[in-house]
Coordinates of N, CA and C in Angstrom, one line a residue:
M1 N -108.7 84.7 40.9 CA -110.0 85.2 41.4 C -109.8 86.0 42.6
V2 N -110.4 87.2 42.7 CA -110.3 88.1 43.8 C -111.4 87.7 44.9
T3 N -111.0 87.6 46.1 CA -111.9 87.3 47.2 C -112.1 88.6 48.0
T4 N -113.3 88.8 48.4 CA -113.7 89.9 49.3 C -113.6 89.5 50.7
P5 N -112.9 90.3 51.6 CA -112.8 89.9 53.0 C -114.2 89.9 53.7
E6 N -114.3 89.0 54.6 CA -115.5 89.0 55.4 C -115.7 90.3 56.2
P7 N -116.9 90.9 56.2 CA -117.1 92.1 57.0 C -116.8 91.9 58.5
A8 N -116.3 92.9 59.1 CA -116.0 92.9 60.6 C -117.3 93.1 61.3
P9 N -117.4 92.7 62.6 CA -118.6 92.9 63.4 C -119.1 94.4 63.3
G10 N -120.3 94.6 63.0 CA -120.9 95.9 62.9 C -120.8 96.5 61.5
E11 N -120.2 95.7 60.5 CA -120.1 96.1 59.2 C -120.9 95.2 58.2
G12 N -121.1 95.7 57.0 CA -121.8 94.8 56.0 C -123.3 95.1 56.1
P13 N -124.0 94.5 55.1 CA -125.4 94.7 55.1 C -126.1 94.1 56.2
V14 N -127.2 94.6 56.6 CA -128.1 94.0 57.6 C -129.0 93.0 57.0
R15 N -129.1 91.9 57.7 CA -130.1 90.9 57.2 C -130.8 90.2 58.4
P16 N -132.0 89.8 58.3 CA -132.7 89.2 59.4 C -132.2 87.8 59.7
V17 N -132.2 87.4 60.9 CA -131.9 86.0 61.4 C -132.9 85.7 62.4
S18 N -133.0 84.4 62.7 CA -133.9 83.9 63.7 C -133.1 83.4 64.9
V19 N -133.5 83.8 66.1 CA -132.9 83.3 67.3 C -134.0 83.0 68.3
S20 N -133.8 82.0 69.1 CA -134.7 81.6 70.1 C -134.3 82.2 71.5
L21 N -135.3 82.8 72.1 CA -135.1 83.5 73.4 C -136.2 83.0 74.4
H22 N -135.9 83.0 75.7 CA -136.9 82.8 76.7 C -137.9 83.9 76.7
E23 N -139.2 83.6 77.0 CA -140.2 84.7 77.0 C -139.9 85.8 77.9
G24 N -139.3 85.4 79.1 CA -139.0 86.5 80.1 C -137.9 87.4 79.6
T25 N -136.9 86.8 78.8 CA -135.9 87.6 78.2 C -136.5 88.6 77.2
I26 N -137.4 88.1 76.4 CA -138.0 88.9 75.4 C -138.8 90.1 76.0
A27 N -139.5 89.7 77.1 CA -140.3 90.8 77.8 C -139.4 91.9 78.3
A28 N -138.3 91.4 79.0 CA -137.3 92.4 79.5 C -136.7 93.2 78.4
L29 N -136.4 92.6 77.3 CA -135.8 93.3 76.2 C -136.7 94.4 75.6
K30 N -138.0 94.0 75.4 CA -139.0 94.9 74.9 C -139.2 96.1 75.9
A31 N -139.2 95.8 77.2 CA -139.4 96.8 78.2 C -138.3 97.8 78.2
R32 N -137.1 97.3 77.9 CA -135.9 98.2 77.9 C -135.8 99.0 76.6
T33 N -136.1 98.4 75.5 CA -135.8 99.0 74.2 C -137.0 99.4 73.4
G34 N -138.2 99.0 73.8 CA -139.4 99.2 72.9 C -139.3 98.1 71.8
K35 N -140.3 97.9 71.1 CA -140.3 96.9 70.0 C -139.4 97.2 68.9
R36 N -139.2 98.4 68.5 CA -138.4 98.8 67.4 C -136.9 98.9 67.7
G37 N -136.5 99.0 69.0 CA -135.1 99.1 69.3 C -134.4 97.8 69.6
M38 N -135.1 96.7 69.5 CA -134.6 95.4 69.9 C -133.4 95.0 69.0
S39 N -133.5 95.1 67.7 CA -132.4 94.7 66.9 C -131.1 95.4 67.2
A40 N -131.2 96.8 67.3 CA -130.0 97.6 67.6 C -129.4 97.2 68.9
Y41 N -130.2 96.9 69.9 CA -129.8 96.6 71.3 C -129.1 95.2 71.2
V42 N -129.7 94.2 70.6 CA -129.1 92.9 70.5 C -127.8 93.0 69.7
E43 N -127.7 93.7 68.6 CA -126.5 93.9 67.8 C -125.4 94.4 68.7
A44 N -125.7 95.5 69.5 CA -124.7 96.1 70.3 C -124.2 95.0 71.4
L45 N -125.1 94.3 72.0 CA -124.7 93.2 72.9 C -123.8 92.2 72.3
I46 N -124.1 91.7 71.1 CA -123.3 90.7 70.5 C -121.9 91.3 70.1
Q47 N -121.9 92.5 69.6 CA -120.6 93.1 69.3 C -119.7 93.2 70.6
R48 N -120.4 93.7 71.7 CA -119.6 93.8 73.0 C -119.1 92.4 73.4
Q49 N -119.9 91.4 73.3 CA -119.5 90.1 73.7 C -118.4 89.6 72.8
L50 N -118.4 89.8 71.5 CA -117.4 89.4 70.6 C -116.0 90.1 71.0
E51 N -116.1 91.4 71.4 CA -115.0 92.1 71.8 C -114.4 91.5 73.1
R52 N -115.3 91.2 74.1 CA -114.8 90.5 75.3 C -114.2 89.2 75.0
D53 N -114.8 88.4 74.1 CA -114.2 87.1 73.8 C -112.8 87.3 73.2
R54 N -112.6 88.2 72.3 CA -111.3 88.5 71.7 C -110.3 89.0 72.7
L55 N -110.7 89.8 73.6 CA -109.9 90.3 74.7 C -109.4 89.1 75.5
R56 N -110.3 88.2 75.9 CA -110.0 87.0 76.7 C -108.9 86.2 75.9
E57 N -109.1 86.0 74.6 CA -108.1 85.3 73.8 C -106.8 86.0 73.8
L58 N -106.7 87.3 73.7 CA -105.5 88.0 73.8 C -104.8 87.9 75.2
I59 N -105.6 87.9 76.2 CA -105.0 87.8 77.6 C -104.5 86.4 77.7
D60 N -105.2 85.4 77.3 CA -104.8 84.0 77.4 C -103.5 83.8 76.6
D61 N -103.4 84.4 75.4 CA -102.1 84.3 74.6 C -101.0 84.9 75.4
A62 N -101.2 86.1 75.9 CA -100.2 86.8 76.6 C -99.7 86.1 77.9
E63 N -100.7 85.5 78.6 CA -100.3 84.7 79.8 C -99.6 83.5 79.4
G64 N -99.9 82.9 78.3 CA -99.2 81.7 77.8 C -97.8 82.0 77.5
E65 N -97.6 83.2 76.9 CA -96.2 83.6 76.5 C -95.4 84.1 77.7
H66 N -96.0 84.9 78.6 CA -95.3 85.6 79.7 C -95.6 85.2 81.1
G67 N -96.5 84.2 81.2 CA -96.9 83.8 82.5 C -98.1 84.6 83.1
P68 N -98.7 84.1 84.2 CA -99.8 84.8 84.8 C -99.5 86.2 85.3
V69 N -100.5 87.0 85.4 CA -100.4 88.4 85.8 C -100.1 88.4 87.3
D70 N -99.2 89.3 87.7 CA -98.9 89.5 89.1 C -100.0 90.4 89.8
Q71 N -100.8 89.7 90.6 CA -102.0 90.4 91.1 C -101.5 91.6 92.1
T72 N -100.4 91.5 92.7 CA -99.9 92.6 93.6 C -99.6 93.8 92.7
A73 N -99.0 93.6 91.6 CA -98.6 94.7 90.7 C -99.9 95.3 90.1
V74 N -100.9 94.5 89.8 CA -102.2 95.0 89.3 C -102.8 95.9 90.3
E75 N -102.9 95.4 91.6 CA -103.5 96.2 92.6 C -102.7 97.5 92.9
A76 N -101.4 97.5 92.7 CA -100.6 98.7 92.9 C -101.0 99.7 91.8
K77 N -101.1 99.2 90.6 CA -101.4 100.1 89.4 C -102.9 100.7 89.6
R78 N -103.8 99.8 90.1 CA -105.1 100.3 90.4 C -105.1 101.4 91.4
A79 N -104.3 101.3 92.4 CA -104.2 102.3 93.5 C -103.7 103.6 92.9
I80 N -102.8 103.6 91.9 CA -102.3 104.8 91.3 C -103.4 105.4 90.5
L81 N -104.2 104.6 89.7 CA -105.3 105.1 88.9 C -106.4 105.7 89.8
R82 N -106.6 105.2 91.0 CA -107.6 105.7 91.9 C -107.1 106.9 92.6
G83 N -105.8 107.1 92.6 CA -105.2 108.3 93.3 C -105.0 108.0 94.8
D84 N -104.9 106.7 95.2 CA -104.6 106.3 96.6 C -103.1 106.6 96.9
A85 N -102.9 107.5 97.8 CA -101.5 107.9 98.1 C -100.7 106.7 98.6
A86 N -101.3 105.9 99.5 CA -100.6 104.7 100.1 C -100.1 103.7 99.0
G87 N -101.0 103.5 98.0 CA -100.6 102.5 97.0 C -99.7 103.0 96.0
S88 N -99.6 104.3 95.8 CA -98.8 104.9 94.7 C -97.3 104.8 95.0
A89 N -96.9 104.8 96.3 CA -95.5 104.8 96.6 C -94.8 103.5 96.2
D90 N -95.6 102.4 96.3 CA -95.0 101.1 96.1 C -95.2 100.6 94.7
A91 N -95.9 101.3 93.8 CA -96.5 100.8 92.6 C -95.5 100.8 91.4
A92 N -94.4 101.4 91.5 CA -93.5 101.5 90.3 C -92.9 100.2 90.1

C-alpha cells in the first residue's frame, strides 16, 4: 500500500476549522485585516510560529550536541554585521 506524505505547512487543500479567540483579539484582527483577510493572516501567523518552534528545536539540538552559544562571539559577529569598526577587529 502506498501512503501519501502529510502536506507541509502552507500546502494541501484549505478547509475550515473552528478556533476560540477572545473578543478583543477578534476585534483587533478584524481592524487589521478586514473581515475577509482574517484567514490568510491567521494562516501566516501559524506558519511563522511553526517555523520559530522548529528553529528553537534545531537550536536546542545543536546546543545539546555542541554546548551553549558563546555570547561574546555572538556580539562580535553582530558588530561585524552592523559595521562597527571597534567590534570587527576582535570578531574573527
